[in-house]
Each structure stands twice: as C-alpha cells, then as structure tokens.
Short mmCIF file of C-alpha atoms and ligand atoms in Angstrom, two decimals:
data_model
loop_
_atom_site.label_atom_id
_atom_site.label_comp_id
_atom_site.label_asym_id
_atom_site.label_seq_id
_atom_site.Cartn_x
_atom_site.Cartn_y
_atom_site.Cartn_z
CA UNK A 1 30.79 -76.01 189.19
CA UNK A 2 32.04 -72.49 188.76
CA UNK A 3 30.95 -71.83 192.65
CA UNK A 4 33.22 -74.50 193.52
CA UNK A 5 35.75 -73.28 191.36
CA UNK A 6 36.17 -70.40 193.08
CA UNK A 7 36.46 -71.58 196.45
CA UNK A 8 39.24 -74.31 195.04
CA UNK A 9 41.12 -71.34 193.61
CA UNK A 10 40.86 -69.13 196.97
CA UNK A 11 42.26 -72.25 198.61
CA UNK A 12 44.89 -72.96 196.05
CA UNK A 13 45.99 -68.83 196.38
CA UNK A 14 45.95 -69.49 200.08
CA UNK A 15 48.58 -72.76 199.82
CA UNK A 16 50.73 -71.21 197.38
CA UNK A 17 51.23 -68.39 199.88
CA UNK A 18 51.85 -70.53 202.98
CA UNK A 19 48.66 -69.75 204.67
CA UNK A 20 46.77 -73.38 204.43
CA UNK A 21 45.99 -74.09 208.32
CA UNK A 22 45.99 -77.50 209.30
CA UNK A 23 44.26 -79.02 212.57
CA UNK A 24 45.90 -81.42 214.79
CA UNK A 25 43.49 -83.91 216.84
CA UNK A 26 44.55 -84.29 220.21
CA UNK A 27 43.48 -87.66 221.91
CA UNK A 28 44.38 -86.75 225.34
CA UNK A 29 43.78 -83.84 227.51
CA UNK A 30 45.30 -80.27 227.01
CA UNK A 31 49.12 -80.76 229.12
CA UNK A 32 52.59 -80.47 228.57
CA UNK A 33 52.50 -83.99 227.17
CA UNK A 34 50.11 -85.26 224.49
CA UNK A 35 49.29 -87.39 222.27
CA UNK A 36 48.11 -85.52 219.42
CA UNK A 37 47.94 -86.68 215.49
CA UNK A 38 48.68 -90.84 217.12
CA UNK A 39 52.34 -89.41 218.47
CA UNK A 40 53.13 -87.94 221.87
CA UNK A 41 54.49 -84.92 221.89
CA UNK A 42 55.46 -81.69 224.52
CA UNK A 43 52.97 -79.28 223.58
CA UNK A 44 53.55 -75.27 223.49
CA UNK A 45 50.64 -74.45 221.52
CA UNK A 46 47.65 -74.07 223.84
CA UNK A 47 47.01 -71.52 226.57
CA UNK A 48 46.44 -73.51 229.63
CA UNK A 49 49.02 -71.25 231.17
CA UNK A 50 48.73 -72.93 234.37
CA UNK A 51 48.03 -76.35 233.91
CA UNK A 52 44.26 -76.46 235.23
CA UNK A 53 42.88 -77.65 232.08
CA UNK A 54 42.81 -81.67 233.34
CA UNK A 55 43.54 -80.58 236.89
CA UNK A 56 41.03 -83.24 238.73
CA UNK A 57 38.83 -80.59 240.82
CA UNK A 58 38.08 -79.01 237.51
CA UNK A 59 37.16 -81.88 235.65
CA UNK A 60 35.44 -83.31 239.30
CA UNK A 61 33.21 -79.97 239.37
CA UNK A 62 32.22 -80.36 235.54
CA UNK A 63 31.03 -83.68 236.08
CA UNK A 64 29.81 -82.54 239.48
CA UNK A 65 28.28 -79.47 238.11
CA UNK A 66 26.48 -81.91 234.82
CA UNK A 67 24.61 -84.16 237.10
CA UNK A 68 23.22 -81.33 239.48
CA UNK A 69 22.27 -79.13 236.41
CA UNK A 70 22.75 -81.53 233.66
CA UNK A 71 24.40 -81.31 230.11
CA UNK A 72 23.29 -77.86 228.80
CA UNK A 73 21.33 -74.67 229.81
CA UNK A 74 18.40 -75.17 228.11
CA UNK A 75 18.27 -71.36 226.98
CA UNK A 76 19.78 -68.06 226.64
CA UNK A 77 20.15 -65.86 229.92
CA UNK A 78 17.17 -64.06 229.63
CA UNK A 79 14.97 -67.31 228.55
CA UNK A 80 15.09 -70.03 231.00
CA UNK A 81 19.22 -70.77 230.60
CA UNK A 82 20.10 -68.81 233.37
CA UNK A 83 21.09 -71.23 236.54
CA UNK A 84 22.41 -70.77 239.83
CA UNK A 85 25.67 -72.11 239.08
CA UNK A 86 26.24 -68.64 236.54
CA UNK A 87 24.99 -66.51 239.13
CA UNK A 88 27.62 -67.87 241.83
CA UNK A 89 30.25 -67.64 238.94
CA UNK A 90 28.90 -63.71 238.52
CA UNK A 91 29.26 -62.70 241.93
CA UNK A 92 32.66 -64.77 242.72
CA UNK A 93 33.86 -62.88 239.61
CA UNK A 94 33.12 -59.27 240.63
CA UNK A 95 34.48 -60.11 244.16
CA UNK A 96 37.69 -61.41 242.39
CA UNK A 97 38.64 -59.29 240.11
CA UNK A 98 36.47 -56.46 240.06
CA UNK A 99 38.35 -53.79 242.64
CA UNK A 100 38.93 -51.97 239.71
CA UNK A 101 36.10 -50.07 239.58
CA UNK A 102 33.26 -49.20 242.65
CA UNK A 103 30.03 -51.71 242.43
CA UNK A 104 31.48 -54.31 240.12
CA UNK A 105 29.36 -56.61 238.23
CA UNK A 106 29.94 -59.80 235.87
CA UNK A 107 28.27 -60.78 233.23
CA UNK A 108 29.24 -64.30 231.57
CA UNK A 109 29.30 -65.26 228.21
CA UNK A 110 30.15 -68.49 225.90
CA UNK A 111 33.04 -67.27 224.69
CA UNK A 112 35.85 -64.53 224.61
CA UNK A 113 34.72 -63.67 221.02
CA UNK A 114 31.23 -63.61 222.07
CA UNK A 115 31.87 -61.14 225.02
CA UNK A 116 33.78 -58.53 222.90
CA UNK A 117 31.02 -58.36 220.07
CA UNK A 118 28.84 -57.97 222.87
CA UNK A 119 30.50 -54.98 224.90
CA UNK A 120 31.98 -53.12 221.54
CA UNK A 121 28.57 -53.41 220.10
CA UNK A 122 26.78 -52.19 223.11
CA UNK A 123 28.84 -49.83 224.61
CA UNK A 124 29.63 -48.16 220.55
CA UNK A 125 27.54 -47.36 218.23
CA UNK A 126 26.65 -44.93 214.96
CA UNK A 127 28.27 -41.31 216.28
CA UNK A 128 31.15 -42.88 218.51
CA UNK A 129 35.07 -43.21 217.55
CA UNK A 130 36.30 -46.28 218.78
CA UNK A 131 40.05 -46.05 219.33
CA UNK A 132 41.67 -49.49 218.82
CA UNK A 133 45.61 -50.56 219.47
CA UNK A 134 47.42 -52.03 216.17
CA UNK A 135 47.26 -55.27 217.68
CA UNK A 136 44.50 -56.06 218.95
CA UNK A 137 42.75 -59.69 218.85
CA UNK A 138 40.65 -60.32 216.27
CA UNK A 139 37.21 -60.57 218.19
CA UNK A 140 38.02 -56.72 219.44
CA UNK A 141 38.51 -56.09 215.67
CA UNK A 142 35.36 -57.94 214.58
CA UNK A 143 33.34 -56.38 217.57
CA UNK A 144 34.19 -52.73 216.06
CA UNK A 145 33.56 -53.26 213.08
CA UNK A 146 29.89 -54.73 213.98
CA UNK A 147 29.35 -51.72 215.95
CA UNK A 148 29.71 -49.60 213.14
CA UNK A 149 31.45 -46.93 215.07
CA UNK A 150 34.45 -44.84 213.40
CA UNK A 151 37.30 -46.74 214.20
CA UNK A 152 40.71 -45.21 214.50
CA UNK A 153 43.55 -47.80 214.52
CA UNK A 154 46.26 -46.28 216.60
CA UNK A 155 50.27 -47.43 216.33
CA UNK A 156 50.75 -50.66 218.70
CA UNK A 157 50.93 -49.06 222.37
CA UNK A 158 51.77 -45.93 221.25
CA UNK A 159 49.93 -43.14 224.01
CA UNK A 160 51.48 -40.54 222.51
CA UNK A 161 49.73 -40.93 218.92
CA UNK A 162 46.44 -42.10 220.53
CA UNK A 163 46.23 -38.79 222.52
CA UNK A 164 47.02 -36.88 219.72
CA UNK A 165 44.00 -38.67 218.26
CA UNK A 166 41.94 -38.11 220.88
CA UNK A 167 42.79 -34.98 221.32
CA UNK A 168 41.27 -34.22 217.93
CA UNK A 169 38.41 -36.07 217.81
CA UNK A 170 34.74 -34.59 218.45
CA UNK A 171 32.78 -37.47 218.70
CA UNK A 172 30.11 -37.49 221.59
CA UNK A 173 30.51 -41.15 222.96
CA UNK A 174 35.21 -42.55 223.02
CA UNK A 175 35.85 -46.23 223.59
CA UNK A 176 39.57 -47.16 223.43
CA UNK A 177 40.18 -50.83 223.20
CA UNK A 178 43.41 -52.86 224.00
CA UNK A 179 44.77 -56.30 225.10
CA UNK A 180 45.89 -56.30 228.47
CA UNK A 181 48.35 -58.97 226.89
CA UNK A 182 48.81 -59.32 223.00
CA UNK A 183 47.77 -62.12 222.04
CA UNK A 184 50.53 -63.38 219.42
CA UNK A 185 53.36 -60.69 221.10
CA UNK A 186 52.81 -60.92 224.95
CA UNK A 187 53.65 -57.76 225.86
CA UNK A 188 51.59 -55.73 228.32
CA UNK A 189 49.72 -52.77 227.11
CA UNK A 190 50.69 -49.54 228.93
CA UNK A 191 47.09 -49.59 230.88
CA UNK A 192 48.05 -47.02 233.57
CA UNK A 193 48.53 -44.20 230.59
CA UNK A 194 45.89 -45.26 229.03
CA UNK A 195 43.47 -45.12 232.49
CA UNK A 196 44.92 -41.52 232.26
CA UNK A 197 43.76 -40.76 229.10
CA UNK A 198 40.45 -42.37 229.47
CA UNK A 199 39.99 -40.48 232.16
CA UNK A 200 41.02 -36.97 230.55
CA UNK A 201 39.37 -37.14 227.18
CA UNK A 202 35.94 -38.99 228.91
CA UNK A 203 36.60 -42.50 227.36
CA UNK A 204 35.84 -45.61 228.19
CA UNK A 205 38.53 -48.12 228.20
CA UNK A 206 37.78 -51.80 227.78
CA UNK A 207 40.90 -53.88 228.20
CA UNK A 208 40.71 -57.49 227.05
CA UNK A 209 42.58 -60.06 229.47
CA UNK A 210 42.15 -62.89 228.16
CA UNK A 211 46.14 -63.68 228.54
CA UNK A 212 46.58 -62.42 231.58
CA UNK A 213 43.48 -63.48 233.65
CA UNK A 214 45.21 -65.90 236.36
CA UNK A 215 48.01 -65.58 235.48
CA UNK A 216 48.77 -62.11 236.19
CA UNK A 217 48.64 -59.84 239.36
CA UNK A 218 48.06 -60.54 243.24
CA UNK A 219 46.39 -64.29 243.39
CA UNK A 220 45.98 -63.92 239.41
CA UNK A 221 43.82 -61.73 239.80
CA UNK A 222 44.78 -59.75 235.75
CA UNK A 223 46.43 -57.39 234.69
CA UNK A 224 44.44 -54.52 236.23
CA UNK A 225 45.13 -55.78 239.60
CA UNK A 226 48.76 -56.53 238.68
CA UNK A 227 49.08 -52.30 237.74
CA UNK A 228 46.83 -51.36 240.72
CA UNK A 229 44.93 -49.30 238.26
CA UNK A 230 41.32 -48.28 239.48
CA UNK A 231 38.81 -45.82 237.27
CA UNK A 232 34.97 -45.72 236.70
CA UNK A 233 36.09 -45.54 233.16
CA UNK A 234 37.35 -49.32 232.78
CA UNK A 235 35.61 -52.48 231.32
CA UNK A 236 37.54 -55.58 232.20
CA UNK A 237 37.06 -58.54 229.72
CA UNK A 238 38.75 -61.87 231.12
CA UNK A 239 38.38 -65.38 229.23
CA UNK A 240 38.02 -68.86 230.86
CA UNK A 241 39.49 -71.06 228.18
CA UNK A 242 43.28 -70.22 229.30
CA UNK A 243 44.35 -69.78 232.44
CA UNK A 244 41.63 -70.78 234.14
CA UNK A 245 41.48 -74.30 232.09
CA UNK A 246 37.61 -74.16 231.35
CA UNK A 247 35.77 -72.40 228.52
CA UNK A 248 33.84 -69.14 228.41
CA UNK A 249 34.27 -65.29 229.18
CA UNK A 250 33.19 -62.55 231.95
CA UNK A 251 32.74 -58.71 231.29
CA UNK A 252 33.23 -56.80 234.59
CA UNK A 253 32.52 -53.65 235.49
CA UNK A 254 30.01 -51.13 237.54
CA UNK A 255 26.72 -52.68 237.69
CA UNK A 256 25.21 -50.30 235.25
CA UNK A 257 27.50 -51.16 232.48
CA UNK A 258 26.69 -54.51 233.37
CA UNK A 259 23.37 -54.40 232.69
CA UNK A 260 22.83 -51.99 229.73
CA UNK A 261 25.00 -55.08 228.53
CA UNK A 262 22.49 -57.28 229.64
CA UNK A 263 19.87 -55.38 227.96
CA UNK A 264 21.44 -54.14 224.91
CA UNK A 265 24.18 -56.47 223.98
CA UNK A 266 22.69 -59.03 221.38
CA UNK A 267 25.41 -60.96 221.72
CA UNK A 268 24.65 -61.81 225.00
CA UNK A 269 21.06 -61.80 224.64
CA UNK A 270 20.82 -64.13 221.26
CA UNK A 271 22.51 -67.27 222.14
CA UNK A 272 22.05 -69.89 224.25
CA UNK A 273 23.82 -69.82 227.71
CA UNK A 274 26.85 -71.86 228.53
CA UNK A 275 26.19 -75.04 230.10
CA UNK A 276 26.16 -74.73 233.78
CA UNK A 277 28.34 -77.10 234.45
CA UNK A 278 31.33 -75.44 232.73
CA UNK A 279 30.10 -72.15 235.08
CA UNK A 280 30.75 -74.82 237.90
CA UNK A 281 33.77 -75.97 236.59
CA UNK A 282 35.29 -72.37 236.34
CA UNK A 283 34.23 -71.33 240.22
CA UNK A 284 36.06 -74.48 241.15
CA UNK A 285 39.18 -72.83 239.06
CA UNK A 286 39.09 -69.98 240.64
CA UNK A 287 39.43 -71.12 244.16
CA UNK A 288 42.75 -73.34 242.66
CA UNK A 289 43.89 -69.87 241.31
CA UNK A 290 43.44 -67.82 244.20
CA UNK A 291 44.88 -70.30 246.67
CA UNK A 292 48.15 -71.84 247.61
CA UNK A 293 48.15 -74.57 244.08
CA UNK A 294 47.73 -70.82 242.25
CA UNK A 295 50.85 -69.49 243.57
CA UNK A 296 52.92 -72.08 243.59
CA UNK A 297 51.61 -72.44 239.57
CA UNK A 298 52.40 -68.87 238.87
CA UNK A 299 55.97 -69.08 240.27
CA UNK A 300 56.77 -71.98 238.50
CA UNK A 301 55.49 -71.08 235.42
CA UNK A 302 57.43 -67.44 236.20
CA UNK A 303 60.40 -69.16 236.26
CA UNK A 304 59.80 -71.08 232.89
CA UNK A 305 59.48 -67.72 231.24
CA UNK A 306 62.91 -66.29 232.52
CA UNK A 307 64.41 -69.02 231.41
CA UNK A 308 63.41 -69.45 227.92
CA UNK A 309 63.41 -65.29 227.53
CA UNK A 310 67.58 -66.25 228.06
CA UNK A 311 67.66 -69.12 225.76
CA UNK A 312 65.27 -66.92 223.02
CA UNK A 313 67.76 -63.82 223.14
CA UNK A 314 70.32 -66.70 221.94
CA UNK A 315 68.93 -68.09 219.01
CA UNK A 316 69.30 -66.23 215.61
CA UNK A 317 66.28 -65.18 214.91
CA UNK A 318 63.98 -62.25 216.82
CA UNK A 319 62.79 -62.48 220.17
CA UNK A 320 59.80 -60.16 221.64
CA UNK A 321 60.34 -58.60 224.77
CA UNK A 322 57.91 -60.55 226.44
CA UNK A 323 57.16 -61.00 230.64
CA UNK A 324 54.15 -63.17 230.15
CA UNK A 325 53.88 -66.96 229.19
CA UNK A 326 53.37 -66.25 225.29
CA UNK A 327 56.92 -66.06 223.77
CA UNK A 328 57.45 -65.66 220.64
CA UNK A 329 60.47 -65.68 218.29
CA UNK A 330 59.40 -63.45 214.72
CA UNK A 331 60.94 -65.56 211.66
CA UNK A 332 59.54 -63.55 209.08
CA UNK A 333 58.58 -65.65 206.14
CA UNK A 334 55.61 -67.94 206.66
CA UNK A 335 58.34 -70.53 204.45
CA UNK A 336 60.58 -70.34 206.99
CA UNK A 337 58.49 -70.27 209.87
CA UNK A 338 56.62 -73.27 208.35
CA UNK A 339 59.90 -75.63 207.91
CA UNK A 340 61.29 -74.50 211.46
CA UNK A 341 57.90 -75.47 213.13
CA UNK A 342 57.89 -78.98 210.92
CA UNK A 343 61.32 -79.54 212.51
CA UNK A 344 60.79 -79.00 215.78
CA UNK A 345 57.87 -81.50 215.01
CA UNK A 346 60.01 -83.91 213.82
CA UNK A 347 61.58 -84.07 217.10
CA UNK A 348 58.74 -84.18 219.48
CA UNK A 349 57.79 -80.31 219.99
CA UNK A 350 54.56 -79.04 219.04
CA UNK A 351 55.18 -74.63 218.64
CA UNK A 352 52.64 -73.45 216.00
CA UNK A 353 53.46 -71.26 213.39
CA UNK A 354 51.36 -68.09 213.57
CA UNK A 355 51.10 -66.26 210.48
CA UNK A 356 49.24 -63.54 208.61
CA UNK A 357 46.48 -62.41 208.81
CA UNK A 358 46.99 -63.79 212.70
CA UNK A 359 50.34 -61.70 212.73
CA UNK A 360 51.04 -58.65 210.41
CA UNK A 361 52.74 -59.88 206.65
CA UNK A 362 56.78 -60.37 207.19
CA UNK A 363 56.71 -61.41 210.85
CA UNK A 364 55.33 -65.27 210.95
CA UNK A 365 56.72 -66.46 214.32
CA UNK A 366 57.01 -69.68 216.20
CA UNK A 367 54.17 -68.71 219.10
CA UNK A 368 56.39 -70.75 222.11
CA UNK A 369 53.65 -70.61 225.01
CA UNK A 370 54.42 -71.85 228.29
CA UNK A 371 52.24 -73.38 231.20
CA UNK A 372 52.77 -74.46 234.47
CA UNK A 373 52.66 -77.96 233.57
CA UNK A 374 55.69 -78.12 231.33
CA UNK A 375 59.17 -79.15 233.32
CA UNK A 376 62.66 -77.68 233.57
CA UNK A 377 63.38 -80.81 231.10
CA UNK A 378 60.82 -79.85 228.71
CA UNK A 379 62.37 -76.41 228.19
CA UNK A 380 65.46 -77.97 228.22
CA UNK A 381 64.29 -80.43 224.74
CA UNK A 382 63.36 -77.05 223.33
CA UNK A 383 66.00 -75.19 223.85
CA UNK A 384 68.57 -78.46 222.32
CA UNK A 385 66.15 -78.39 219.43
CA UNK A 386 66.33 -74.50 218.83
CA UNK A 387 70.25 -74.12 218.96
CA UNK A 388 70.54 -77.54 216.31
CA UNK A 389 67.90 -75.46 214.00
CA UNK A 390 70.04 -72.45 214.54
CA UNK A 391 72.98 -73.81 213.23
CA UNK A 392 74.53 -74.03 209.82
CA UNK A 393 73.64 -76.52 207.68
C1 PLP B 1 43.11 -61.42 223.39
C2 PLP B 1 42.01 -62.39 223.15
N1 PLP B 1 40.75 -62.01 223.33
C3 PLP B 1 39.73 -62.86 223.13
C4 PLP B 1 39.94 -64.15 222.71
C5 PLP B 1 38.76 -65.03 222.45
O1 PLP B 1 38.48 -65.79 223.56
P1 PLP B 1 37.68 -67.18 223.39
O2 PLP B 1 38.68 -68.17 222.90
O3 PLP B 1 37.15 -67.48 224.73
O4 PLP B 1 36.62 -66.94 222.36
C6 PLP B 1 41.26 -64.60 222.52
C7 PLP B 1 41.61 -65.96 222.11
O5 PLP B 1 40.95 -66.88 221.89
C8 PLP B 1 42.31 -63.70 222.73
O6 PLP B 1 43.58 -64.09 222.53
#
C-alpha cells in the first residue's frame, strides 16, 4: 500500500543515516546495575541522578500512597482528580524550592513535557517574542512553537546576542526560555545574567530544571537556589522523573502565575491528573533529598563527576565542560558514535548514543550520566573500557 510505502521508505532513510532508535527492556529497577535486554549490565543511561528511583521509602510511599488513594486520579485537576496527596506535594514544593520569588506557588503536572506546553502556551501567545537558548529541550521547543509566539533562537548561552535581541525587539509581552542544565551538554545556563536581563527589558524568564532539581544547590534545592538568584520575573520548571526517582513535573512561581496557569494552560487543564500515589511517592523523595541520605547522595555522586571529568579530558575524543552528572564525550558521526556505544555494550556498559535531531548534526556523543548509585568500581570498568576503545587498532 503506497501509505505504507512511504512510512517504510522514511524508516529506511532514517537507518541508512544512523538514526534508527532502538529500545532496551529493562527487567529490573532503574540502578547502577541492571538487567536489561536478559544481560546485566552497569547502566549510565537514565537520570536517576541520585539513586532514589528503587530507594524503599519511595517505592513504600507509592504503594502506601495506592491503597489510601488507589491506582489513578480518576480526573483532571479541575474535574474530580485533584487529591490531597497533590495538594501536600504543591505546598511542600513552593516551601522547597520556591524562595526564588515572593508568594510561591506549585502547580503539578504528568510530565516535564506536559508542564512546558503548559507554561509556554499560557504565559505566550499571538503578539509575544519568545526568546529561546540554542539548546534547549525539546518540550521548551515544542511548547513555543504551540504558542505561536515569534520565536527568536538565540546562540547557546550567549547574553550578549540575546540582549542585543532584546534590545531590538518591540513586542508587548518577552519570555526567554533556558535549561537550567542542558539536557544532552550539562552545562549550566548563565541564569544570574539572564535574571538581569529579564529584569531590564521586562521579561519573563522560565528556566527548566529538570537536570538540576535535587541535585543541585543547598539540600538540592535547583539551580536557582544553587545561584542565589531571586526576581518576580522567574518561572521555575523542575521534573520528578530524575533526581527525585518518581515521575511528573511542578511549575513554581508567584501565586498569580500559578493560577492564570491553572486557568489558562490547557495542558494542565485537558488531561487527566497524575495518580496520587506517585504525588505521594515524590513528597516522600523530597524529605530523602532534603535530609542527611540527600547530602551524603549529592557528595558522592559529586565526587563521581570529578572523577570521570579527569578520565574524559584523557580519552581522544571531545569532552564538554560539564559540573553536573550528565557527561558527555561529542564523537561526531552517529557511525562512530554507534560502534563505540555497541562496544562498550559488548563489555557490560550501557552509555547511549545521542544523536541528531537529539544533538545538533556532526556532534553524536556517548551521553555518560552518573548517579549516586554507581561505585568507584563502576567508573573504574568505564574508564578501562574507554582507554582500550581509545587505542589503536
Ligand atoms: C530539560 C528537560 N526538560 C523537560 C524534560 C521532560 O521531562 P519529562 O520526562 O518529565 O516529560 C526533559 C527530559 O525528559 C528534559 O531533559
């Protein structure tokens, strides 16, 4: 059938270019050791950064919080889905990470994705520029585009360029839009310049943590907490599906952002709430986080990141200067970066391959992400693994 057709050559174009994704079925829980595809294996390829993903409180308080409220919500927020175990999460969430701004407010959400669309969509609109970093994810892309604001792309992390873009624009209503922590780079984003020039060209900034939520900052508290940054301009987007080990998303900011979201945003106000339980699950993560288990998390998996930066800015291919748990080491061809990742496969080590349109075309990399739950003798199989691939053959 010639609709079939099509799709088989669109798939074909997409193997012949190195771009088929594959999925791997994991048959025990995210950790640093897995058993994924029948084999174990050390895993660097999710982003439990800090291990909480099987921790036993969290998966005690999801079972906990399924027989008190049982398996699902029943509705969206503003239908019946709404249950007591969100509204704890809410206020636990503004009280933990919302000093950024005065009367913080939370607003949860299914997803990451889902909590971009919704605060691009509702906070941008027909008539508003929307000034978005190089890099960004791909939901903060997505959610721009829905908006149908302009949308100026500005060089990765370059303030200079954005506030000559700024400078010149006349639209009524600015967003600018980062990543606290890229995503496939982990770099920071220079957020106390870019407070600044919220602040002097009337913007709002909404800076997506998903990477740095826990991980980063007094207690884990993100990024913003980490650069001390406070401003009535800021909308703080944190994820629950890394760090944190759960699933879902939280906008924060002043309670009247919060709830034109809650009004406005249809992609809060179309879908069917998260189950409670997972809400229950995540407040139990966050006292793990903010506690003594947190720290001592965060500066072990601190010192797995100095260490493999050191063994990184050995091997022969690129490192990115990069302080956070995502480390990757740029390749360049998704051929190569294909048959590196399918050796270190071979012996044990599961780093994916990230390539376009994930990364931009001539820098596929080996995405190396860390978590707390990997050991000293888990780097050290990497690291054996990466200087064998680095030599001649
Ligand atoms: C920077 C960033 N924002 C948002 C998301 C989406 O979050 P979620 O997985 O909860 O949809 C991700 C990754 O998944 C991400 O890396």
């Amino acid at each position: 059938m010639f609709l079939l057709d099509t799709l088989r050559e669109g798939l074909a174009d997409l193997d012949a270019r190195g771009l088929t994704r594959r999925r791997r079925i994991a048959d025990t829980p995210c950790a640093a050791h897995m058993t994924v595809d029948g084999r174990p294996i050390v895993g660097f390829a999710g982003n439990d950064y800090l291990g909480l993903a099987a921790h036993p409180r969290l998966v005690e308080a999801m079972a906990e919080g399924a027989r008190r409220y049982g398996a699902g919500s029943g509705g969206s927020h503003l239908l019946g889905g709404h249950s007591r175990a969100h509204a704890v999460l809410e206020d636990e969430l503004a009280e933990f990470a919302g000093g950024f701004v005065d009367a913080p407010r939370a607003l949860t959400f299914s997803t990451g994705y889902m909590s971009n669309l919704a605060t691009l969509t509702a906070l941008a609109g027909r008539g508003t520029t929307l000034f978005s970093d190089a890099l960004n994810h791909a939901s903060l892309i997505d959610g721009a585009r829905l908006s149908r604001a302009d949308v100026q792309i500005y060089p990765h992390a370059d303030t200079q360029a954005l506030a000559a873009m700024l400078e010149a624009s006349e639209a009524s209503v600015k967003v600018i839009v980062t990543d606290a922590v890229f995503s496939m780079d982990g770099n920071i984003a220079p957020l106390a310049s870019l407070v600044e020039l919220a602040e002097r060209h009337g913007a709002w900034l909404v800076v997506d943590d998903a990477h740095g939520f826990g991980v980063l900052g007094p207690q884990g508290r993100g990024a913003l907490a980490q650069a001390a940054l406070r401003s009535a301009h800021l909308v703080y987007l944190c994820t629950f599906g890394k760090a944190v080990g759960a699933a879902g998303a939280a906008v924060i900011a002043h309670e009247t952002v919060a709830e034109w979201l809650l009004q406005r945003a249809r992609p809060y106000i179309f879908t069917t709430a998260s189950p409670p339980a997972v809400a229950h699950a995540v407040s139990a993560s966050l006292s793990l986080i903010a506690g003594e288990e947190g720290e001592t998390r965060r500066r072990h998996l601190d010192a797995l990141i100095a260490r493999t930066r050191g063994i990184l800015a050995r091997t022969r291919w690129q490192p990115v200067d990069s302080p956070t748990a995502v480390q990757p080491l740029i390749i360049g061809t998704n051929e190569d970066t294909l048959a590196l990742a399918a050796r270190l496969d071979a012996e044990g080590l599961w780093v994916p391959a990230i390539r376009p349109p994930t990364v931009p075309v001539g820098t596929a990399r080996l995405r190396i992400s860390l978590s707390a739950s990997h050991s000293a003798e888990d780097i050290d199989r990497l690291e054996a693994a990466l200087v064998r691939m680095g030599e001649p053959t």
